[in-house]
Coordinates of C-alpha atoms and ligand atoms in Angstrom, one line a residue:
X1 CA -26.1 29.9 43.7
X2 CA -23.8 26.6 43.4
X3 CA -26.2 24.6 44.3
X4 CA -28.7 26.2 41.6
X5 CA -26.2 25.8 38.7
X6 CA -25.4 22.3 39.7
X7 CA -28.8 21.1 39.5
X8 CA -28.8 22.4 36.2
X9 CA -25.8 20.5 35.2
X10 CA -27.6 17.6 36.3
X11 CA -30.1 18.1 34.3
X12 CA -28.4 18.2 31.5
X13 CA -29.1 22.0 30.7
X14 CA -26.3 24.7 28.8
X15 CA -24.9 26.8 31.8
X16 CA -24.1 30.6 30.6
X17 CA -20.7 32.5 31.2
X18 CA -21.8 34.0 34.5
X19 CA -23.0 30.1 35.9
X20 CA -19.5 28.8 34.6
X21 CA -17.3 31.3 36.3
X22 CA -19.5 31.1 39.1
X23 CA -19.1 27.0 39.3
X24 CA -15.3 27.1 39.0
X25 CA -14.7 29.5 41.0
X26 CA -16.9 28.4 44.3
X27 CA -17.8 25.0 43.5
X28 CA -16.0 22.2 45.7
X29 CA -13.8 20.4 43.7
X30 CA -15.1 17.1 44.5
X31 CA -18.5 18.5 43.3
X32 CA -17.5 20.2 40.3
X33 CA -15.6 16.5 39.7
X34 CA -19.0 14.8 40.2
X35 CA -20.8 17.1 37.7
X36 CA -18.7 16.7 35.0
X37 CA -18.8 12.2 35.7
X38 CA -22.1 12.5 35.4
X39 CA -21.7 14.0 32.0
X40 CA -19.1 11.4 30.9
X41 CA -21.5 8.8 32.0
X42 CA -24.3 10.3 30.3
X43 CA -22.5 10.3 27.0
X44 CA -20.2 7.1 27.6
X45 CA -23.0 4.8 29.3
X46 CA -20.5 1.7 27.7
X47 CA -17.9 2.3 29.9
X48 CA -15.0 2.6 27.7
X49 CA -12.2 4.4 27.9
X50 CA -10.7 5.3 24.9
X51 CA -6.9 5.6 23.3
X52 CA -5.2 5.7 20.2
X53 CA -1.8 4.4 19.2
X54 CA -0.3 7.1 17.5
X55 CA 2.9 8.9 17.3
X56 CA 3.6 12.8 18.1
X57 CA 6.3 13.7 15.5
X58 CA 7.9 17.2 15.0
X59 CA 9.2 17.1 11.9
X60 CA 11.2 20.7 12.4
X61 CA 11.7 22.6 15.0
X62 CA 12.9 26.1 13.3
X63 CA 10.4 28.4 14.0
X64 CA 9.7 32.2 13.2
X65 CA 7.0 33.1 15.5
X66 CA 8.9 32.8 18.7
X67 CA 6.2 31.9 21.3
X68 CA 7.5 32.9 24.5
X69 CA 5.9 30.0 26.4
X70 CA 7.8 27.2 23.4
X71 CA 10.9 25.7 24.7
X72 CA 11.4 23.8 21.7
X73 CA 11.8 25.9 18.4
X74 CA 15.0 27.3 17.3
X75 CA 15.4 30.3 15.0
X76 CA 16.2 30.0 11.4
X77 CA 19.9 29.6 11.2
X78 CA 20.7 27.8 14.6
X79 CA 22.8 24.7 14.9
X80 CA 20.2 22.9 16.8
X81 CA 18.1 23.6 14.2
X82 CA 16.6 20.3 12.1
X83 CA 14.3 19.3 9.4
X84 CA 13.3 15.4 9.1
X85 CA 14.2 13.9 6.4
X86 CA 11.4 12.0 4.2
X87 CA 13.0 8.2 4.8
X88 CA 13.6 9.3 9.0
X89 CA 9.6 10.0 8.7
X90 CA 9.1 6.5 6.5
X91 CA 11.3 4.7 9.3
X92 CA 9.2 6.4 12.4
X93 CA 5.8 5.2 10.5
X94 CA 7.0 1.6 10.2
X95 CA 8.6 1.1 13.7
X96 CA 4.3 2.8 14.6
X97 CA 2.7 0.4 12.6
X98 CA 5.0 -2.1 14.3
X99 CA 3.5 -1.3 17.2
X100 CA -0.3 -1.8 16.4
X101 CA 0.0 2.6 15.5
X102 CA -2.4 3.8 12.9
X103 CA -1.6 7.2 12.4
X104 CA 0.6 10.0 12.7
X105 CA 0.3 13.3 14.4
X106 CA 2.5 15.4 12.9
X107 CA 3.3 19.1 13.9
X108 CA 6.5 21.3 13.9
X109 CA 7.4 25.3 13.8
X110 CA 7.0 27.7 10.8
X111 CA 9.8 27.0 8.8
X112 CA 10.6 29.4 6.0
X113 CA 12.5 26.8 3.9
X114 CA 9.7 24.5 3.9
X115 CA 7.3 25.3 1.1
X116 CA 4.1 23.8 0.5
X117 CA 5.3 21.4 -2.3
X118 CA 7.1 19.9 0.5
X119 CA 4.5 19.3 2.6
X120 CA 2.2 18.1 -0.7
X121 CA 5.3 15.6 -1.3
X122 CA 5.5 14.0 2.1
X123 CA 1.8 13.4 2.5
X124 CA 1.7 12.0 -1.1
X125 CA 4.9 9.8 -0.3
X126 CA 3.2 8.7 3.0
X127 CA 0.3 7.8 1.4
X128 CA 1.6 5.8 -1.4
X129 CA 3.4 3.6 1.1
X130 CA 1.0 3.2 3.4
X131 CA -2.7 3.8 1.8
X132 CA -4.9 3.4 4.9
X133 CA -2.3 4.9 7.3
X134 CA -3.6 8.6 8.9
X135 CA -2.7 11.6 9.0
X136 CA -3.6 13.7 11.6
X137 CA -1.5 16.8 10.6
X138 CA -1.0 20.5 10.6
X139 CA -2.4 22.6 13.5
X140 CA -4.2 26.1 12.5
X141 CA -1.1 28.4 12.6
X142 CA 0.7 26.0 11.1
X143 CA -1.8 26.2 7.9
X144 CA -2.3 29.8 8.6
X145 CA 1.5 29.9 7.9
X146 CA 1.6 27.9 4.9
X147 CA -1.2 30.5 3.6
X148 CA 1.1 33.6 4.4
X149 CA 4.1 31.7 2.4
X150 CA 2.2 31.0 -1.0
X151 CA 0.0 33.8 -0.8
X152 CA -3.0 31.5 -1.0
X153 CA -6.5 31.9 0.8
X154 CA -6.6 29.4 4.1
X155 CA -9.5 27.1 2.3
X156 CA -7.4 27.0 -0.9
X157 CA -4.7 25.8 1.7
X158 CA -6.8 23.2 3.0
X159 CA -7.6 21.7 -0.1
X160 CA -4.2 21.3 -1.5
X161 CA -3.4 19.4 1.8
X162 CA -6.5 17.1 1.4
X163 CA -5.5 16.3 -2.1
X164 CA -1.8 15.3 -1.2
X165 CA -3.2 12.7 1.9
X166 CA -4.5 14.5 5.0
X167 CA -6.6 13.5 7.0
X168 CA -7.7 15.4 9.9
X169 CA -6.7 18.7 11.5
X170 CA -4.5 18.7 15.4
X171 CA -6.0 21.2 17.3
X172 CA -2.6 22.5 18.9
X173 CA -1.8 26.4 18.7
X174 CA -5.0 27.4 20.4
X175 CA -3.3 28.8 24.2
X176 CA -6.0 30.4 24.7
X177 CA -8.4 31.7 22.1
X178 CA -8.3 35.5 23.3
X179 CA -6.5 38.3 21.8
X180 CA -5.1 39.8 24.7
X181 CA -3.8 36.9 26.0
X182 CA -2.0 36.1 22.3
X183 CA -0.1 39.5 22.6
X184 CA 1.4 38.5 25.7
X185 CA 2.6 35.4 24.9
X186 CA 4.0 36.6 21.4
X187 CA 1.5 34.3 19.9
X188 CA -1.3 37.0 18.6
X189 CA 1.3 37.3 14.9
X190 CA 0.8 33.6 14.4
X191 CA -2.8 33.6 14.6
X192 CA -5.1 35.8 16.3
X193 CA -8.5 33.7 17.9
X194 CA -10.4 34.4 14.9
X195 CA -7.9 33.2 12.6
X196 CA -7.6 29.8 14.7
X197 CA -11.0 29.6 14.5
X198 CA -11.5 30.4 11.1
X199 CA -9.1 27.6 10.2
X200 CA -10.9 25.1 11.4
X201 CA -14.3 26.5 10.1
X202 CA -13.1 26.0 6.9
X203 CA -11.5 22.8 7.6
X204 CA -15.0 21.0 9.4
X205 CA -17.1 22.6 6.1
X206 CA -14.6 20.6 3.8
X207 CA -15.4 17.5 5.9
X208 CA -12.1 17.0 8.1
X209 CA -12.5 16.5 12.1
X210 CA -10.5 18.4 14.2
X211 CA -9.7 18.1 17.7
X212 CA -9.6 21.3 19.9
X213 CA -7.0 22.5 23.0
X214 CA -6.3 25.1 25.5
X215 CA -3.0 25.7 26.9
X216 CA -3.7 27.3 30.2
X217 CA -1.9 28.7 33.3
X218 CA 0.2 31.7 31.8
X219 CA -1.3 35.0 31.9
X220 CA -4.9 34.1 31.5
X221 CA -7.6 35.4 33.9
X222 CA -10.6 32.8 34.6
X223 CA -13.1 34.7 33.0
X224 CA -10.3 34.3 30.0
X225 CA -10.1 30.4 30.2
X226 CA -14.0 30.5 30.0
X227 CA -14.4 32.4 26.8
X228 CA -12.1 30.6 24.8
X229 CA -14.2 27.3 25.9
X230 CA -17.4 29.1 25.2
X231 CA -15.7 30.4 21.8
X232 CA -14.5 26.5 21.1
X233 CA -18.6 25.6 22.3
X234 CA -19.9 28.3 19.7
X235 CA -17.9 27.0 16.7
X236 CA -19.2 23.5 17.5
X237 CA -22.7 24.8 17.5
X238 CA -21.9 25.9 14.0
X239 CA -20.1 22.5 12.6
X240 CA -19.8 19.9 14.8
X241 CA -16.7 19.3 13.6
X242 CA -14.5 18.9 16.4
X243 CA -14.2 15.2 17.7
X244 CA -12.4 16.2 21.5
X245 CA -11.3 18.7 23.5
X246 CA -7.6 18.4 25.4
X247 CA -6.3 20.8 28.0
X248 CA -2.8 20.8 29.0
X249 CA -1.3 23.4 31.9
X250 CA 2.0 25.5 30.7
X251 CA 5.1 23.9 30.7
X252 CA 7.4 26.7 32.1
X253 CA 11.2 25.3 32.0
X254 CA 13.5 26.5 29.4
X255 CA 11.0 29.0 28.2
X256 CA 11.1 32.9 28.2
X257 CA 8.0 33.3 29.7
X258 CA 9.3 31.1 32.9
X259 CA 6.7 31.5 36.2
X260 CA 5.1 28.4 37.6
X261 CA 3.2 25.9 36.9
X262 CA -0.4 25.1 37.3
X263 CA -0.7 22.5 40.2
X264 CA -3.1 19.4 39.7
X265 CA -6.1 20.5 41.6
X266 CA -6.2 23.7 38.9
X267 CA -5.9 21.6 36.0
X268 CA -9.1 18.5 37.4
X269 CA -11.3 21.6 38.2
X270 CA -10.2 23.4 34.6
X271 CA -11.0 19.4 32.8
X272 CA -14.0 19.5 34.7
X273 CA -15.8 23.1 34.1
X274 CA -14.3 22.0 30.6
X275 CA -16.5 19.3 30.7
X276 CA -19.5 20.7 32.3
X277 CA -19.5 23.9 29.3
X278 CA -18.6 21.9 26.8
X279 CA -21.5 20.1 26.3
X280 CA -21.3 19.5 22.7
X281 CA -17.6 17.8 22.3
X282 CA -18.5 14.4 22.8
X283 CA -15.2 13.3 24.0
X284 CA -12.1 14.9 26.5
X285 CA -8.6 13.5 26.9
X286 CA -6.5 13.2 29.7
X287 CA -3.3 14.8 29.7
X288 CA -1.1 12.8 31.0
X289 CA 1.8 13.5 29.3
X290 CA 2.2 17.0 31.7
X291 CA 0.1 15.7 34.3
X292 CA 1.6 12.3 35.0
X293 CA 0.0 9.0 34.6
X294 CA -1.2 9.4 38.4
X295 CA -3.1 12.8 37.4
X296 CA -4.0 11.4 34.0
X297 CA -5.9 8.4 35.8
X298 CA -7.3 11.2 38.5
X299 CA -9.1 12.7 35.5
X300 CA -11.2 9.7 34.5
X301 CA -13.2 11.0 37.5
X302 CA -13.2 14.5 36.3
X303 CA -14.7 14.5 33.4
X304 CA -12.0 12.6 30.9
X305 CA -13.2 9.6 29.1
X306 CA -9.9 9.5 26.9
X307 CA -6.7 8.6 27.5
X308 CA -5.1 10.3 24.5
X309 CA -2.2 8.6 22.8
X310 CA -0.1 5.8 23.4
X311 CA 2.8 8.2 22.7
X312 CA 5.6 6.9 21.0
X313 CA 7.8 9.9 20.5
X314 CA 7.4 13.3 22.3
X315 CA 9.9 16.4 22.0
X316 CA 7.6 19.9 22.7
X317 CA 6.3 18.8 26.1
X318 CA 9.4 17.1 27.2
X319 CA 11.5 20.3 25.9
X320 CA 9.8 22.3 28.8
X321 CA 10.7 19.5 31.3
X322 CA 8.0 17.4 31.3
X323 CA 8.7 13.6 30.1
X324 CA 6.3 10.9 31.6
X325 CA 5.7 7.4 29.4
X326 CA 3.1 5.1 29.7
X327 CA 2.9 2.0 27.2
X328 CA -0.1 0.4 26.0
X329 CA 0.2 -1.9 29.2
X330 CA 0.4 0.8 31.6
X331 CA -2.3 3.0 29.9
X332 CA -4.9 -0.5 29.6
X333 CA -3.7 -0.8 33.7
X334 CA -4.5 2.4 34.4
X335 CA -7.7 2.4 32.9
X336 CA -8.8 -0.6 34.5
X337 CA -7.5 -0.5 38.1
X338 CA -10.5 3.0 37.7
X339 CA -13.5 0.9 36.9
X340 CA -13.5 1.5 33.3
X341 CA -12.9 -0.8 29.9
X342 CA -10.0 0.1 27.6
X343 CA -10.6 0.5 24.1
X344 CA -8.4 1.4 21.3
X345 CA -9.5 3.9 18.6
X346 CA -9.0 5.9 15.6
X347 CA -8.7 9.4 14.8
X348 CA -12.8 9.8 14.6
X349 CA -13.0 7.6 18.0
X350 CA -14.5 4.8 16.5
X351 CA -13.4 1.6 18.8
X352 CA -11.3 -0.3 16.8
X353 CA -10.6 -2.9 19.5
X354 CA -9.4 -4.2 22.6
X355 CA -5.4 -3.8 24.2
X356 CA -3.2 -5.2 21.6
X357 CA -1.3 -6.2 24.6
X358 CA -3.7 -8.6 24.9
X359 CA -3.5 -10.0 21.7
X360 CA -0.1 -10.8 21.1
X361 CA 3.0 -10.0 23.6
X362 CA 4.9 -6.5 23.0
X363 CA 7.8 -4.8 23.7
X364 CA 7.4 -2.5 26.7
X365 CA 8.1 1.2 25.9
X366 CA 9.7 2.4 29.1
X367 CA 10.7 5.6 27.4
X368 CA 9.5 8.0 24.8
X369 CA 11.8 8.5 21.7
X370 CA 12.9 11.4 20.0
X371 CA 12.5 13.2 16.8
X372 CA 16.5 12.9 15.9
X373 CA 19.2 11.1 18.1
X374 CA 21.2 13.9 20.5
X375 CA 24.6 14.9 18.1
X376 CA 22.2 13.9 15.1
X377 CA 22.6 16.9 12.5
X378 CA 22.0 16.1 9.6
X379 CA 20.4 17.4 6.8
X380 CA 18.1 15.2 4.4
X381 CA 19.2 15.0 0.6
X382 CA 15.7 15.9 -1.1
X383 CA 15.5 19.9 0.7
X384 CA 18.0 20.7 -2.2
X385 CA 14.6 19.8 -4.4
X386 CA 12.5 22.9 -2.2
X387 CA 13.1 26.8 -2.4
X388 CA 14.4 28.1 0.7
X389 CA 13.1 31.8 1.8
X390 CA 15.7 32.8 4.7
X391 CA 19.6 33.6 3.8
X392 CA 20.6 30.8 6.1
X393 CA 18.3 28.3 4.3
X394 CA 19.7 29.4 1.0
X395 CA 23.4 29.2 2.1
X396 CA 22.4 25.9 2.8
X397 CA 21.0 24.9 -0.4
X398 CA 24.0 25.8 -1.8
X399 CA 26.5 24.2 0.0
X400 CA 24.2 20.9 -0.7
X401 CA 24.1 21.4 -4.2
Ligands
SF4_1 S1 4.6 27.1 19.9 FE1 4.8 26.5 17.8 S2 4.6 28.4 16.7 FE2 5.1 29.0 18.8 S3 7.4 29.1 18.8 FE3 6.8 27.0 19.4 S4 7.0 25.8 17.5 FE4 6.8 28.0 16.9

């Protein structure tokens, strides 16, 4: 039966559910890793292994929906609660650009006592500073949330956020894109599949790119890991709108959910049946930042032909205990020392050129900043400007004003 699948794969035909759960759960790994090589060589005959310059910023961390996986949101009212201020964001775009970075990815939790203006101001600011900087901003639940604050239809969402500067949507939030497995992990009231899905419908028909995740290794079955890939495969039928797939294990320290996690041969075979059903994402990133750059390099062979970000900043991963750095230098050696040519991209994965490393000397980035210093509590002048929902929000408003 392996053996009939796999010739399949190498023929480049579409394997069903049955063939995929059949392949990742019997085939060798080694084989399954060939399989899905062959696919990035079919569709990367170049050579090149792609990255971006980028930084991962969280511009809150106060958060309603309570995942039970997150280790980094706090609830509304806590101390350790922050919001970044619009010059701490201007500040982390400059040192970026610095730094050869073209765009921003920028996430957070679902603040109360951030309304949508807010969002429409930063973006506007951002983009009057720095016109051809990106950004690459708001996962589904995140937009989903916006929607459920205004009272506004998701698309009517979208288009607001287009108007005030973004650029393309993160594909974070996903877990994995089945209902039953939301409920467990207290994630089905932020957005069910459908509603993930349906955000980024709406986002590919207004002409944005998305990327697309899966967070696996909690309570997911196998057969559920395959359905939200053939669920992610089915919407790309649809749009082609998502530019790459990334799939990260569950990072359990400091969580409520706790339990173990995934070790590295799960998560090459899980990147590689990615690969092998996926067969309409042109692109999959290695994870390095919860594998480790030794993992992260292992994937090249399984399937990856991305190496994500040059992360500058990190805080969700590295909240759950997870913090691994690699620099442009140590990405461009990685790459290399595994046959391949490093590249640098943008957003849509169009090559924008070779290490900047190599083209003028840079600082090396041993470490991975933070969204705020530790002790750091600020709060930033212009919230006084934006309607808070929650009592705590308000009492701070006040005591601005
Ligand atoms: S994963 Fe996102 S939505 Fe869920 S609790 Fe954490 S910050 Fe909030």
């Amino acid at each position: 039966m392996v053996d009939r699948i796999a010739d399949k794969v190498r023929a480049g035909e579409r394997v069903s559910a049955d063939e995929a759960l059949a392949l990742y759960r019997h085939a060798p790994t080694a084989l399954l890793g060939r399989l899905a090589d062959g696919i990035r060589a079919r569709k990367h005959p170049d050579g090149y292994v792609t990255y971006i310059i980028d930084r991962n910023v969280n511009y809150t961390n106060v958060c309603v929906a309570k995942c039970n996986f997150c280790a980094f949101y706090r609830p509304v009212g806590s101390s350790e609660g922050y919001v970044l201020g619009f010059d701490e964001l201007f500040r982390k775009i400059d040192e970026t650009i610095a730094v050869g970075g073209v765009q921003l990815l920028l996430q957070g939790g679902h603040n109360p006592d951030l309304p949508l203006s807010w969002y429409e101001d930063l973006f506007r600011a951002v983009k009057e500073r720095y016109p051809t900087f990106k950004l690459h901003a708001l996962s589904p639940p995140e937009v989903i949330h916006l929607s459920r604050l205004t009272q506004l239809p998701v698309p009517a969402i979208i288009d607001r956020l287009i108007a005030a500067g973004l650029d393309s949507i993160p594909g974070g939030g996903a877990e994995i894109l089945v209902d039953r497995v939301r409920k467990e992990l207290h994630c089905y009231g932020k957005a069910t599949a459908d509603e993930w899905l349906d955000v980024m419908r709406h986002a590919h028909s207004k002409g944005l790119r998305t990327t697309a995740t899966m967070m696996y290794g909690t309570v997911e079955t196998d057969e559920e890991r395959l359905e939200h890939l053939l669920r992610l495969r089915a919407l790309q039928d649809e749009t082609g709108g998502f530019t790459a797939f990334i799939t990260w294990s569950y990072q359990p320290s400091n969580t409520e959910l706790a339990g173990s996690e995934a070790t590295g041969i799960d998560y090459l075979r899980t990147l590689a049946i990615a690969r092998i059903v996926l067969d309409n994402f042109d692109n999959l990133q290695a994870s390095w930042v919860t594998q480790g750059g030794k993992v992260g390099q292992l994937s090249l062979a399984f399937g990856a032909n991305d190496m994500g970000s040059v992360m500058i900043e990190e805080n969700v991963v590295r909240a759950a205990g997870a913090a691994y750095c690699m620099d442009e230098v140590e990405i461009v050696r990685n790459v290399e020392d595994a046959g391949f040519i490093p590249k640098r991209r943008n957003m849509h994965y169009e090559i924008l050129g070779d290490p900047i490393c190599r083209e003028r000397s840079m600082p090396r980035m041993l470490e991975l900043a933070t969204a705020r210093a530790d002790g750091d509590t600020h709060v930033p002048d212009e919230l006084v400007n934006y309607e808070a929902r929650s009592r705590a929000g308000k009492q701070l408003r006040i005591i601005r004003n």
